[in-house]
GROMACS .gro file of N, CA and C in nm:
model
  552
    1MET      N    1  -6.177  -2.783  -6.408
    1MET     CA    2  -6.219  -2.701  -6.295
    1MET      C    3  -6.256  -2.795  -6.179
    2THR      N    4  -6.204  -2.766  -6.063
    2THR     CA    5  -6.232  -2.847  -5.945
    2THR      C    6  -6.366  -2.809  -5.884
    3GLN      N    7  -6.429  -2.907  -5.823
    3GLN     CA    8  -6.555  -2.881  -5.755
    3GLN      C    9  -6.526  -2.803  -5.626
    4THR      N   10  -6.611  -2.705  -5.598
    4THR     CA   11  -6.594  -2.623  -5.479
    4THR      C   12  -6.631  -2.704  -5.356
    5PRO      N   13  -6.541  -2.712  -5.256
    5PRO     CA   14  -6.571  -2.788  -5.134
    5PRO      C   15  -6.684  -2.724  -5.054
    6GLU      N   16  -6.750  -2.804  -4.975
    6GLU     CA   17  -6.857  -2.758  -4.887
    6GLU      C   18  -6.798  -2.670  -4.777
    7ALA      N   19  -6.869  -2.565  -4.742
    7ALA     CA   20  -6.824  -2.476  -4.634
    7ALA      C   21  -6.826  -2.550  -4.500
    8ILE      N   22  -6.726  -2.522  -4.416
    8ILE     CA   23  -6.727  -2.579  -4.281
    8ILE      C   24  -6.810  -2.491  -4.188
    9LEU      N   25  -6.819  -2.361  -4.222
    9LEU     CA   26  -6.898  -2.268  -4.142
    9LEU      C   27  -6.976  -2.175  -4.234
   10HIS      N   28  -7.106  -2.171  -4.214
   10HIS     CA   29  -7.196  -2.078  -4.285
   10HIS      C   30  -7.227  -1.968  -4.185
   11LEU      N   31  -7.170  -1.851  -4.205
   11LEU     CA   32  -7.186  -1.740  -4.111
   11LEU      C   33  -7.277  -1.634  -4.170
   12GLU      N   34  -7.308  -1.533  -4.092
   12GLU     CA   35  -7.398  -1.428  -4.139
   12GLU      C   36  -7.338  -1.348  -4.254
   13LYS      N   37  -7.206  -1.319  -4.245
   13LYS     CA   38  -7.143  -1.231  -4.344
   13LYS      C   39  -7.054  -1.304  -4.444
   14CYS      N   40  -7.021  -1.428  -4.417
   14CYS     CA   41  -6.928  -1.500  -4.504
   14CYS      C   42  -6.940  -1.650  -4.485
   15LEU      N   43  -6.866  -1.722  -4.568
   15LEU     CA   44  -6.852  -1.867  -4.556
   15LEU      C   45  -6.705  -1.897  -4.534
   16LEU      N   46  -6.674  -2.001  -4.459
   16LEU     CA   47  -6.538  -2.051  -4.446
   16LEU      C   48  -6.539  -2.193  -4.502
   17ARG      N   49  -6.447  -2.218  -4.595
   17ARG     CA   50  -6.441  -2.350  -4.657
   17ARG      C   51  -6.297  -2.382  -4.696
   18PRO      N   52  -6.269  -2.511  -4.722
   18PRO     CA   53  -6.136  -2.548  -4.770
   18PRO      C   54  -6.107  -2.483  -4.906
   19HIS      N   55  -5.978  -2.465  -4.933
   19HIS     CA   56  -5.935  -2.412  -5.063
   19HIS      C   57  -5.964  -2.514  -5.173
   20CYS      N   58  -5.980  -2.464  -5.293
   20CYS     CA   59  -5.983  -2.551  -5.411
   20CYS      C   60  -5.905  -2.480  -5.522
   21GLU      N   61  -5.862  -2.557  -5.618
   21GLU     CA   62  -5.775  -2.504  -5.724
   21GLU      C   63  -5.836  -2.383  -5.795
   22SER      N   64  -5.968  -2.383  -5.810
   22SER     CA   65  -6.033  -2.273  -5.880
   22SER      C   66  -6.032  -2.142  -5.801
   23ASP      N   67  -5.989  -2.146  -5.674
   23ASP     CA   68  -5.978  -2.024  -5.593
   23ASP      C   69  -5.852  -1.943  -5.625
   24ALA      N   70  -5.756  -2.003  -5.694
   24ALA     CA   71  -5.624  -1.942  -5.708
   24ALA      C   72  -5.629  -1.800  -5.766
   25GLU      N   73  -5.707  -1.777  -5.869
   25GLU     CA   74  -5.711  -1.643  -5.929
   25GLU      C   75  -5.773  -1.541  -5.833
   26ASP      N   76  -5.883  -1.578  -5.767
   26ASP     CA   77  -5.946  -1.485  -5.672
   26ASP      C   78  -5.855  -1.456  -5.554
   27VAL      N   79  -5.790  -1.560  -5.501
   27VAL     CA   80  -5.698  -1.541  -5.389
   27VAL      C   81  -5.585  -1.449  -5.431
   28SER      N   82  -5.528  -1.473  -5.548
   28SER     CA   83  -5.419  -1.388  -5.597
   28SER      C   84  -5.465  -1.243  -5.613
   29ARG      N   85  -5.581  -1.224  -5.671
   29ARG     CA   86  -5.634  -1.088  -5.693
   29ARG      C   87  -5.652  -1.014  -5.559
   30GLU      N   88  -5.707  -1.081  -5.460
   30GLU     CA   89  -5.733  -1.017  -5.331
   30GLU      C   90  -5.605  -0.999  -5.249
   31ALA      N   91  -5.515  -1.098  -5.255
   31ALA     CA   92  -5.395  -1.096  -5.171
   31ALA      C   93  -5.282  -1.011  -5.227
   32ASN      N   94  -5.284  -0.982  -5.354
   32ASN     CA   95  -5.176  -0.907  -5.418
   32ASN      C   96  -5.191  -0.758  -5.388
   33ASN      N   97  -5.165  -0.724  -5.264
   33ASN     CA   98  -5.187  -0.587  -5.216
   33ASN      C   99  -5.079  -0.555  -5.113
   34PRO      N  100  -4.998  -0.453  -5.136
   34PRO     CA  101  -4.892  -0.421  -5.040
   34PRO      C  102  -4.947  -0.384  -4.902
   35ARG      N  103  -5.070  -0.334  -4.894
   35ARG     CA  104  -5.129  -0.299  -4.764
   35ARG      C  105  -5.163  -0.423  -4.683
   36ILE      N  106  -5.176  -0.537  -4.747
   36ILE     CA  107  -5.196  -0.663  -4.677
   36ILE      C  108  -5.060  -0.726  -4.648
   37ALA      N  109  -4.978  -0.740  -4.751
   37ALA     CA  110  -4.849  -0.809  -4.740
   37ALA      C  111  -4.757  -0.745  -4.637
   38LYS      N  112  -4.766  -0.615  -4.622
   38LYS     CA  113  -4.677  -0.541  -4.533
   38LYS      C  114  -4.678  -0.595  -4.390
   39TRP      N  115  -4.791  -0.647  -4.346
   39TRP     CA  116  -4.804  -0.690  -4.207
   39TRP      C  117  -4.819  -0.840  -4.190
   40MET      N  118  -4.789  -0.914  -4.295
   40MET     CA  119  -4.798  -1.059  -4.288
   40MET      C  120  -4.660  -1.118  -4.259
   41THR      N  121  -4.658  -1.247  -4.230
   41THR     CA  122  -4.530  -1.315  -4.207
   41THR      C  123  -4.457  -1.331  -4.340
   42ASN      N  124  -4.333  -1.376  -4.332
   42ASN     CA  125  -4.252  -1.396  -4.452
   42ASN      C  126  -4.308  -1.503  -4.545
   43ARG      N  127  -4.395  -1.590  -4.495
   43ARG     CA  128  -4.456  -1.693  -4.581
   43ARG      C  129  -4.553  -1.633  -4.683
   44PHE      N  130  -4.594  -1.509  -4.661
   44PHE     CA  131  -4.693  -1.444  -4.748
   44PHE      C  132  -4.618  -1.359  -4.850
   45PRO      N  133  -4.612  -1.402  -4.977
   45PRO     CA  134  -4.531  -1.330  -5.076
   45PRO      C  135  -4.597  -1.201  -5.125
   46HIS      N  136  -4.513  -1.113  -5.174
   46HIS     CA  137  -4.563  -0.996  -5.247
   46HIS      C  138  -4.462  -0.964  -5.356
   47PRO      N  139  -4.502  -0.952  -5.480
   47PRO     CA  140  -4.640  -0.966  -5.526
   47PRO      C  141  -4.692  -1.108  -5.506
   48TYR      N  142  -4.823  -1.121  -5.494
   48TYR     CA  143  -4.889  -1.249  -5.473
   48TYR      C  144  -4.952  -1.292  -5.605
   49ARG      N  145  -4.887  -1.387  -5.671
   49ARG     CA  146  -4.929  -1.431  -5.804
   49ARG      C  147  -5.018  -1.555  -5.795
   50VAL      N  148  -5.081  -1.590  -5.905
   50VAL     CA  149  -5.166  -1.709  -5.911
   50VAL      C  150  -5.084  -1.833  -5.873
   51ASP      N  151  -4.959  -1.841  -5.921
   51ASP     CA  152  -4.873  -1.955  -5.885
   51ASP      C  153  -4.847  -1.961  -5.735
   52ASP      N  154  -4.837  -1.845  -5.669
   52ASP     CA  155  -4.819  -1.844  -5.523
   52ASP      C  156  -4.941  -1.904  -5.454
   53ALA      N  157  -5.058  -1.869  -5.501
   53ALA     CA  158  -5.181  -1.924  -5.443
   53ALA      C  159  -5.186  -2.075  -5.463
   54LYS      N  160  -5.149  -2.122  -5.581
   54LYS     CA  161  -5.149  -2.266  -5.609
   54LYS      C  162  -5.047  -2.339  -5.522
   55LYS      N  163  -4.929  -2.280  -5.505
   55LYS     CA  164  -4.826  -2.342  -5.420
   55LYS      C  165  -4.874  -2.350  -5.275
   56TRP      N  166  -4.938  -2.244  -5.227
   56TRP     CA  167  -4.989  -2.243  -5.089
   56TRP      C  168  -5.092  -2.354  -5.071
   57MET      N  169  -5.186  -2.363  -5.165
   57MET     CA  170  -5.290  -2.465  -5.155
   57MET      C  171  -5.232  -2.606  -5.158
   58ALA      N  172  -5.132  -2.627  -5.242
   58ALA     CA  173  -5.066  -2.758  -5.247
   58ALA      C  174  -4.992  -2.787  -5.118
   59SER      N  175  -4.928  -2.686  -5.060
   59SER     CA  176  -4.850  -2.707  -4.938
   59SER      C  177  -4.939  -2.740  -4.818
   60ILE      N  178  -5.056  -2.679  -4.809
   60ILE     CA  179  -5.140  -2.707  -4.692
   60ILE      C  180  -5.203  -2.846  -4.698
   61LYS      N  181  -5.216  -2.902  -4.817
   61LYS     CA  182  -5.267  -3.039  -4.828
   61LYS      C  183  -5.170  -3.138  -4.765
   62SER      N  184  -5.042  -3.106  -4.767
   62SER     CA  185  -4.940  -3.197  -4.714
   62SER      C  186  -4.904  -3.167  -4.568
   63GLN      N  187  -4.974  -3.073  -4.507
   63GLN     CA  188  -4.946  -3.035  -4.368
   63GLN      C  189  -5.070  -3.056  -4.282
   64PRO      N  190  -5.086  -3.173  -4.221
   64PRO     CA  191  -5.207  -3.199  -4.142
   64PRO      C  192  -5.220  -3.108  -4.020
   65GLU      N  193  -5.111  -3.045  -3.979
   65GLU     CA  194  -5.117  -2.956  -3.863
   65GLU      C  195  -5.176  -2.819  -3.897
   66VAL      N  196  -5.198  -2.793  -4.026
   66VAL     CA  197  -5.253  -2.665  -4.069
   66VAL      C  198  -5.399  -2.685  -4.112
   67ASN      N  199  -5.486  -2.606  -4.053
   67ASN     CA  200  -5.628  -2.605  -4.089
   67ASN      C  201  -5.654  -2.471  -4.154
   68ALA      N  202  -5.635  -2.463  -4.285
   68ALA     CA  203  -5.644  -2.336  -4.357
   68ALA      C  204  -5.769  -2.335  -4.446
   69PHE      N  205  -5.834  -2.221  -4.448
   69PHE     CA  206  -5.959  -2.207  -4.521
   69PHE      C  207  -5.962  -2.074  -4.596
   70VAL      N  208  -6.050  -2.066  -4.695
   70VAL     CA  209  -6.074  -1.938  -4.760
   70VAL      C  210  -6.196  -1.875  -4.695
   71ILE      N  211  -6.192  -1.743  -4.686
   71ILE     CA  212  -6.308  -1.666  -4.645
   71ILE      C  213  -6.379  -1.630  -4.776
   72CYS      N  214  -6.506  -1.663  -4.788
   72CYS     CA  215  -6.580  -1.643  -4.913
   72CYS      C  216  -6.700  -1.553  -4.892
   73ARG      N  217  -6.734  -1.482  -4.999
   73ARG     CA  218  -6.858  -1.405  -4.998
   73ARG      C  219  -6.974  -1.504  -4.996
   74LYS      N  220  -7.079  -1.467  -4.926
   74LYS     CA  221  -7.196  -1.555  -4.918
   74LYS      C  222  -7.272  -1.564  -5.049
   75ASP      N  223  -7.281  -1.454  -5.121
   75ASP     CA  224  -7.366  -1.452  -5.240
   75ASP      C  225  -7.315  -1.537  -5.356
   76ASP      N  226  -7.181  -1.546  -5.372
   76ASP     CA  227  -7.129  -1.621  -5.486
   76ASP      C  228  -7.014  -1.716  -5.452
   77ASN      N  229  -6.984  -1.732  -5.323
   77ASN     CA  230  -6.881  -1.827  -5.278
   77ASN      C  231  -6.742  -1.794  -5.331
   78ARG      N  232  -6.718  -1.667  -5.369
   78ARG     CA  233  -6.588  -1.624  -5.421
   78ARG      C  234  -6.492  -1.597  -5.306
   79ALA      N  235  -6.369  -1.646  -5.319
   79ALA     CA  236  -6.266  -1.628  -5.216
   79ALA      C  237  -6.227  -1.481  -5.206
   80ILE      N  238  -6.232  -1.427  -5.082
   80ILE     CA  239  -6.193  -1.287  -5.058
   80ILE      C  240  -6.087  -1.275  -4.949
   81GLY      N  241  -6.047  -1.388  -4.891
   81GLY     CA  242  -5.946  -1.384  -4.786
   81GLY      C  243  -5.909  -1.524  -4.742
   82GLY      N  244  -5.826  -1.530  -4.641
   82GLY     CA  245  -5.783  -1.658  -4.587
   82GLY      C  246  -5.779  -1.654  -4.436
   83ILE      N  247  -5.801  -1.769  -4.375
   83ILE     CA  248  -5.798  -1.780  -4.230
   83ILE      C  249  -5.756  -1.922  -4.196
   84GLY      N  250  -5.683  -1.938  -4.088
   84GLY     CA  251  -5.643  -2.073  -4.052
   84GLY      C  252  -5.588  -2.084  -3.912
   85LEU      N  253  -5.576  -2.208  -3.870
   85LEU     CA  254  -5.520  -2.242  -3.740
   85LEU      C  255  -5.413  -2.347  -3.763
   86GLU      N  256  -5.299  -2.328  -3.699
   86GLU     CA  257  -5.189  -2.423  -3.711
   86GLU      C  258  -5.164  -2.485  -3.575
   87ASN      N  259  -5.165  -2.620  -3.570
   87ASN     CA  260  -5.139  -2.689  -3.444
   87ASN      C  261  -4.994  -2.670  -3.402
   88ARG      N  262  -4.972  -2.644  -3.278
   88ARG     CA  263  -4.837  -2.639  -3.222
   88ARG      C  264  -4.799  -2.781  -3.182
   89THR      N  265  -4.675  -2.802  -3.147
   89THR     CA  266  -4.628  -2.935  -3.111
   89THR      C  267  -4.559  -2.932  -2.976
   90ASP      N  268  -4.510  -3.047  -2.935
   90ASP     CA  269  -4.434  -3.064  -2.812
   90ASP      C  270  -4.512  -3.010  -2.693
   91VAL      N  271  -4.452  -2.927  -2.610
   91VAL     CA  272  -4.521  -2.879  -2.490
   91VAL      C  273  -4.636  -2.784  -2.522
   92ASN      N  274  -4.641  -2.735  -2.645
   92ASN     CA  275  -4.749  -2.645  -2.687
   92ASN      C  276  -4.857  -2.716  -2.769
   93TYR      N  277  -4.865  -2.849  -2.758
   93TYR     CA  278  -4.957  -2.925  -2.843
   93TYR      C  279  -5.104  -2.890  -2.818
   94ARG      N  280  -5.135  -2.825  -2.708
   94ARG     CA  281  -5.274  -2.788  -2.678
   94ARG      C  282  -5.307  -2.647  -2.728
   95THR      N  283  -5.216  -2.590  -2.807
   95THR     CA  284  -5.232  -2.454  -2.859
   95THR      C  285  -5.237  -2.456  -3.011
   96MET      N  286  -5.321  -2.371  -3.067
   96MET     CA  287  -5.324  -2.349  -3.212
   96MET      C  288  -5.296  -2.201  -3.236
   97VAL      N  289  -5.221  -2.172  -3.343
   97VAL     CA  290  -5.191  -2.034  -3.381
   97VAL      C  291  -5.288  -1.994  -3.491
   98LEU      N  292  -5.355  -1.880  -3.472
   98LEU     CA  293  -5.455  -1.831  -3.566
   98LEU      C  294  -5.397  -1.720  -3.651
   99GLY      N  295  -5.426  -1.723  -3.779
   99GLY     CA  296  -5.385  -1.616  -3.870
   99GLY      C  297  -5.494  -1.592  -3.973
  100TYR      N  298  -5.494  -1.472  -4.028
  100TYR     CA  299  -5.594  -1.438  -4.129
  100TYR      C  300  -5.548  -1.321  -4.212
  101TRP      N  301  -5.611  -1.304  -4.327
  101TRP     CA  302  -5.598  -1.184  -4.410
  101TRP      C  303  -5.730  -1.170  -4.485
  102LEU      N  304  -5.760  -1.049  -4.527
  102LEU     CA  305  -5.883  -1.022  -4.600
  102LEU      C  306  -5.856  -0.918  -4.707
  103GLY      N  307  -5.912  -0.938  -4.825
  103GLY     CA  308  -5.897  -0.841  -4.933
  103GLY      C  309  -5.946  -0.703  -4.890
  104GLU      N  310  -5.873  -0.601  -4.930
  104GLU     CA  311  -5.899  -0.464  -4.883
  104GLU      C  312  -6.042  -0.415  -4.912
  105ASP      N  313  -6.100  -0.454  -5.022
  105ASP     CA  314  -6.236  -0.410  -5.055
  105ASP      C  315  -6.339  -0.458  -4.953
  106HIS      N  316  -6.301  -0.551  -4.868
  106HIS     CA  317  -6.395  -0.611  -4.773
  106HIS      C  318  -6.368  -0.570  -4.629
  107TRP      N  319  -6.270  -0.482  -4.608
  107TRP     CA  320  -6.238  -0.434  -4.473
  107TRP      C  321  -6.354  -0.352  -4.417
  108GLY      N  322  -6.363  -0.349  -4.285
  108GLY     CA  323  -6.458  -0.263  -4.217
  108GLY      C  324  -6.602  -0.312  -4.221
  109GLN      N  325  -6.624  -0.437  -4.257
  109GLN     CA  326  -6.760  -0.491  -4.265
  109GLN      C  327  -6.789  -0.594  -4.156
  110GLY      N  328  -6.693  -0.618  -4.067
  110GLY     CA  329  -6.713  -0.715  -3.960
  110GLY      C  330  -6.692  -0.859  -4.003
  111ILE      N  331  -6.640  -0.880  -4.123
  111ILE     CA  332  -6.622  -1.016  -4.175
  111ILE      C  333  -6.518  -1.092  -4.093
  112VAL      N  334  -6.404  -1.029  -4.068
  112VAL     CA  335  -6.297  -1.098  -3.995
  112VAL      C  336  -6.336  -1.122  -3.850
  113THR      N  337  -6.402  -1.027  -3.787
  113THR     CA  338  -6.447  -1.048  -3.648
  113THR      C  339  -6.535  -1.172  -3.642
  114GLU      N  340  -6.628  -1.183  -3.733
  114GLU     CA  341  -6.718  -1.298  -3.736
  114GLU      C  342  -6.640  -1.427  -3.763
  115ALA      N  343  -6.549  -1.423  -3.861
  115ALA     CA  344  -6.474  -1.542  -3.899
  115ALA      C  345  -6.380  -1.590  -3.788
  116VAL      N  346  -6.309  -1.498  -3.725
  116VAL     CA  347  -6.216  -1.534  -3.616
  116VAL      C  348  -6.293  -1.596  -3.500
  117THR      N  349  -6.401  -1.534  -3.461
  117THR     CA  350  -6.482  -1.586  -3.350
  117THR      C  351  -6.533  -1.726  -3.380
  118ALA      N  352  -6.589  -1.744  -3.499
  118ALA     CA  353  -6.648  -1.873  -3.536
  118ALA      C  354  -6.542  -1.982  -3.552
  119LEU      N  355  -6.428  -1.948  -3.615
  119LEU     CA  356  -6.325  -2.049  -3.635
  119LEU      C  357  -6.262  -2.091  -3.503
  120SER      N  358  -6.245  -1.998  -3.413
  120SER     CA  359  -6.190  -2.031  -3.282
  120SER      C  360  -6.283  -2.129  -3.209
  121GLN      N  361  -6.411  -2.102  -3.210
  121GLN     CA  362  -6.508  -2.192  -3.147
  121GLN      C  363  -6.509  -2.328  -3.217
  122TRP      N  364  -6.503  -2.327  -3.350
  122TRP     CA  365  -6.499  -2.451  -3.427
  122TRP      C  366  -6.379  -2.536  -3.385
  123ALA      N  367  -6.263  -2.472  -3.366
  123ALA     CA  368  -6.142  -2.545  -3.327
  123ALA      C  369  -6.157  -2.612  -3.192
  124PHE      N  370  -6.218  -2.541  -3.096
  124PHE     CA  371  -6.237  -2.601  -2.964
  124PHE      C  372  -6.331  -2.722  -2.971
  125GLU      N  373  -6.429  -2.717  -3.059
  125GLU     CA  374  -6.522  -2.829  -3.073
  125GLU      C  375  -6.460  -2.944  -3.152
  126LYS      N  376  -6.384  -2.915  -3.256
  126LYS     CA  377  -6.327  -3.019  -3.342
  126LYS      C  378  -6.204  -3.087  -3.280
  127PHE      N  379  -6.127  -3.012  -3.203
  127PHE     CA  380  -6.004  -3.064  -3.144
  127PHE      C  381  -6.013  -3.054  -2.992
  128PRO      N  382  -6.068  -3.155  -2.924
  128PRO     CA  383  -6.091  -3.147  -2.780
  128PRO      C  384  -5.964  -3.126  -2.697
  129HIS      N  385  -5.848  -3.163  -2.751
  129HIS     CA  386  -5.723  -3.143  -2.677
  129HIS      C  387  -5.680  -2.996  -2.674
  130VAL      N  388  -5.733  -2.914  -2.765
  130VAL     CA  389  -5.692  -2.774  -2.773
  130VAL      C  390  -5.761  -2.693  -2.664
  131ILE      N  391  -5.681  -2.617  -2.589
  131ILE     CA  392  -5.738  -2.532  -2.484
  131ILE      C  393  -5.715  -2.384  -2.510
  132ARG      N  394  -5.633  -2.352  -2.613
  132ARG     CA  395  -5.613  -2.210  -2.644
  132ARG      C  396  -5.576  -2.191  -2.790
  133ASN      N  397  -5.624  -2.079  -2.844
  133ASN     CA  398  -5.586  -2.032  -2.977
  133ASN      C  399  -5.511  -1.903  -2.957
  134TRP      N  400  -5.398  -1.891  -3.023
  134TRP     CA  401  -5.308  -1.778  -3.003
  134TRP      C  402  -5.301  -1.697  -3.131
  135ALA      N  403  -5.300  -1.565  -3.118
  135ALA     CA  404  -5.287  -1.478  -3.235
  135ALA      C  405  -5.204  -1.357  -3.197
  136ALA      N  406  -5.127  -1.306  -3.290
  136ALA     CA  407  -5.050  -1.184  -3.268
  136ALA      C  408  -5.076  -1.090  -3.384
  137VAL      N  409  -5.090  -0.963  -3.356
  137VAL     CA  410  -5.108  -0.863  -3.460
  137VAL      C  411  -5.007  -0.751  -3.439
  138ILE      N  412  -4.967  -0.689  -3.549
  138ILE     CA  413  -4.874  -0.577  -3.542
  138ILE      C  414  -4.952  -0.455  -3.496
  139GLU      N  415  -4.901  -0.389  -3.394
  139GLU     CA  416  -4.974  -0.278  -3.333
  139GLU      C  417  -4.998  -0.163  -3.428
  140VAL      N  418  -4.903  -0.134  -3.514
  140VAL     CA  419  -4.916  -0.019  -3.602
  140VAL      C  420  -5.031  -0.039  -3.702
  141TYR      N  421  -5.055  -0.162  -3.738
  141TYR     CA  422  -5.163  -0.193  -3.831
  141TYR      C  423  -5.292  -0.200  -3.752
  142THR      N  424  -5.380  -0.106  -3.769
  142THR     CA  425  -5.493  -0.091  -3.679
  142THR      C  426  -5.610  -0.184  -3.705
  143GLN      N  427  -5.628  -0.234  -3.825
  143GLN     CA  428  -5.746  -0.316  -3.853
  143GLN      C  429  -5.757  -0.438  -3.762
  144PRO      N  430  -5.649  -0.515  -3.737
  144PRO     CA  431  -5.663  -0.627  -3.645
  144PRO      C  432  -5.707  -0.584  -3.506
  145HIS      N  433  -5.670  -0.463  -3.467
  145HIS     CA  434  -5.712  -0.417  -3.334
  145HIS      C  435  -5.861  -0.388  -3.329
  146HIS      N  436  -5.920  -0.351  -3.442
  146HIS     CA  437  -6.065  -0.336  -3.446
  146HIS      C  438  -6.131  -0.471  -3.424
  147VAL      N  439  -6.075  -0.575  -3.484
  147VAL     CA  440  -6.127  -0.710  -3.464
  147VAL      C  441  -6.120  -0.746  -3.317
  148ILE      N  442  -6.003  -0.724  -3.258
  148ILE     CA  443  -5.982  -0.759  -3.118
  148ILE      C  444  -6.073  -0.679  -3.027
  149SER      N  445  -6.083  -0.548  -3.049
  149SER     CA  446  -6.167  -0.467  -2.961
  149SER      C  447  -6.314  -0.502  -2.978
  150ASP      N  448  -6.355  -0.541  -3.099
  150ASP     CA  449  -6.493  -0.585  -3.120
  150ASP      C  450  -6.522  -0.710  -3.037
  151MET      N  451  -6.420  -0.788  -3.010
  151MET     CA  452  -6.437  -0.912  -2.936
  151MET      C  453  -6.408  -0.894  -2.788
  152SER      N  454  -6.378  -0.772  -2.745
  152SER     CA  455  -6.348  -0.742  -2.604
  152SER      C  456  -6.234  -0.826  -2.551
  153LEU      N  457  -6.127  -0.835  -2.629
  153LEU     CA  458  -6.012  -0.915  -2.587
  153LEU      C  459  -5.914  -0.831  -2.509
  154VAL      N  460  -5.839  -0.897  -2.423
  154VAL     CA  461  -5.734  -0.832  -2.347
  154VAL      C  462  -5.602  -0.863  -2.416
  155SER      N  463  -5.509  -0.768  -2.415
  155SER     CA  464  -5.386  -0.786  -2.490
  155SER      C  465  -5.263  -0.769  -2.402
  156ILE      N  466  -5.151  -0.815  -2.456
  156ILE     CA  467  -5.022  -0.793  -2.393
  156ILE      C  468  -4.923  -0.753  -2.502
  157PRO      N  469  -4.861  -0.635  -2.491
  157PRO     CA  470  -4.768  -0.592  -2.596
  157PRO      C  471  -4.630  -0.656  -2.578
  158LEU      N  472  -4.566  -0.687  -2.689
  158LEU     CA  473  -4.432  -0.744  -2.690
  158LEU      C  474  -4.352  -0.677  -2.800
  159ALA      N  475  -4.224  -0.654  -2.776
  159ALA     CA  476  -4.138  -0.597  -2.880
  159ALA      C  477  -4.093  -0.710  -2.972
  160ALA      N  478  -4.082  -0.679  -3.100
  160ALA     CA  479  -4.038  -0.781  -3.195
  160ALA      C  480  -3.976  -0.715  -3.317
  161LEU      N  481  -3.896  -0.791  -3.388
  161LEU     CA  482  -3.842  -0.745  -3.514
  161LEU      C  483  -3.935  -0.794  -3.624
  162HIS      N  484  -3.999  -0.702  -3.692
  162HIS     CA  485  -4.094  -0.737  -3.798
  162HIS      C  486  -4.018  -0.780  -3.922
  163PRO      N  487  -4.078  -0.867  -4.006
  163PRO     CA  488  -4.011  -0.909  -4.129
  163PRO      C  489  -3.964  -0.795  -4.218
  164CYS      N  490  -4.027  -0.677  -4.208
  164CYS     CA  491  -3.983  -0.566  -4.292
  164CYS      C  492  -3.850  -0.509  -4.244
  165GLY      N  493  -3.797  -0.560  -4.131
  165GLY     CA  494  -3.666  -0.518  -4.084
  165GLY      C  495  -3.668  -0.410  -3.978
  166CYS      N  496  -3.784  -0.358  -3.945
  166CYS     CA  497  -3.791  -0.254  -3.843
  166CYS      C  498  -3.844  -0.313  -3.713
  167GLU      N  499  -3.804  -0.252  -3.603
  167GLU     CA  500  -3.855  -0.298  -3.474
  167GLU      C  501  -3.994  -0.241  -3.455
  168MET      N  502  -4.088  -0.328  -3.422
  168MET     CA  503  -4.226  -0.285  -3.403
  168MET      C  504  -4.281  -0.354  -3.280
  169TRP      N  505  -4.384  -0.295  -3.228
  169TRP     CA  506  -4.456  -0.360  -3.119
  169TRP      C  507  -4.567  -0.443  -3.180
  170HIS      N  508  -4.585  -0.561  -3.127
  170HIS     CA  509  -4.702  -0.637  -3.167
  170HIS      C  510  -4.775  -0.680  -3.041
  171VAL      N  511  -4.895  -0.721  -3.058
  171VAL     CA  512  -4.981  -0.753  -2.945
  171VAL      C  513  -5.028  -0.897  -2.960
  172THR      N  514  -5.021  -0.972  -2.852
  172THR     CA  515  -5.058  -1.112  -2.853
  172THR      C  516  -5.191  -1.130  -2.780
  173TYR      N  517  -5.277  -1.214  -2.837
  173TYR     CA  518  -5.407  -1.244  -2.779
  173TYR      C  519  -5.423  -1.394  -2.769
  174ILE      N  520  -5.492  -1.438  -2.667
  174ILE     CA  521  -5.517  -1.581  -2.652
  174ILE      C  522  -5.665  -1.602  -2.627
  175ASP      N  523  -5.725  -1.692  -2.706
  175ASP     CA  524  -5.862  -1.736  -2.685
  175ASP      C  525  -5.851  -1.872  -2.619
  176SER      N  526  -5.898  -1.882  -2.497
  176SER     CA  527  -5.893  -2.010  -2.428
  176SER      C  528  -6.034  -2.062  -2.413
  177VAL      N  529  -6.046  -2.190  -2.382
  177VAL     CA  530  -6.178  -2.247  -2.358
  177VAL      C  531  -6.244  -2.161  -2.252
  178GLY      N  532  -6.356  -2.103  -2.283
  178GLY     CA  533  -6.424  -2.014  -2.189
  178GLY      C  534  -6.404  -1.867  -2.221
  179GLY      N  535  -6.322  -1.833  -2.320
  179GLY     CA  536  -6.309  -1.692  -2.359
  179GLY      C  537  -6.167  -1.647  -2.380
  180TRP      N  538  -6.153  -1.532  -2.444
  180TRP     CA  539  -6.023  -1.473  -2.474
  180TRP      C  540  -5.962  -1.419  -2.346
  181THR      N  541  -5.832  -1.441  -2.326
  181THR     CA  542  -5.763  -1.395  -2.206
  181THR      C  543  -5.629  -1.334  -2.242
  182ILE      N  544  -5.566  -1.274  -2.143
  182ILE     CA  545  -5.435  -1.212  -2.162
  182ILE      C  546  -5.328  -1.320  -2.179
  183ALA      N  547  -5.233  -1.295  -2.262
  183ALA     CA  548  -5.125  -1.391  -2.284
  183ALA      C  549  -5.029  -1.388  -2.166
  184SER      N  550  -4.975  -1.504  -2.134
  184SER     CA  551  -4.878  -1.509  -2.025
  184SER      C  552  -4.754  -1.584  -2.067
   0.00000   0.00000   0.00000
């Protein structure tokens, strides 16, 4: 059994910390949900097995441009979701892309709003070259919009082909140094 890494952020509702091998079963249990997978990128498998969690954890160790963490319950440090920022390159090197998911039993508690806000601020402090964090959510899936509206963010809709093969509208948000702004 691997030792649990120290949290990078101790928040009111959750902890954010690096993954460890012992998280694989909890991550698989929480992530193996079609209501989550339906709106994730193609990198997020469904069904989500323990081996998928282990492969993901191994892959992020070899990718220094990815800052991926588990969202954990405060009371027992159990993994209930994932959140991360990926550094962009070339002309977008000052931008990080933010993504997250949360186990369905934990929806509607303000956990993701707290985690997104804190991780975005953490990124600006840890990476001085970064001036914006970028995130996109599928419009039909309403939970991310609750996160965004809780944060008083401004959005810009864009048409896109979703991985499920249907054309959907998604909304892009940008958190820049000094606050969230409309994407341009």
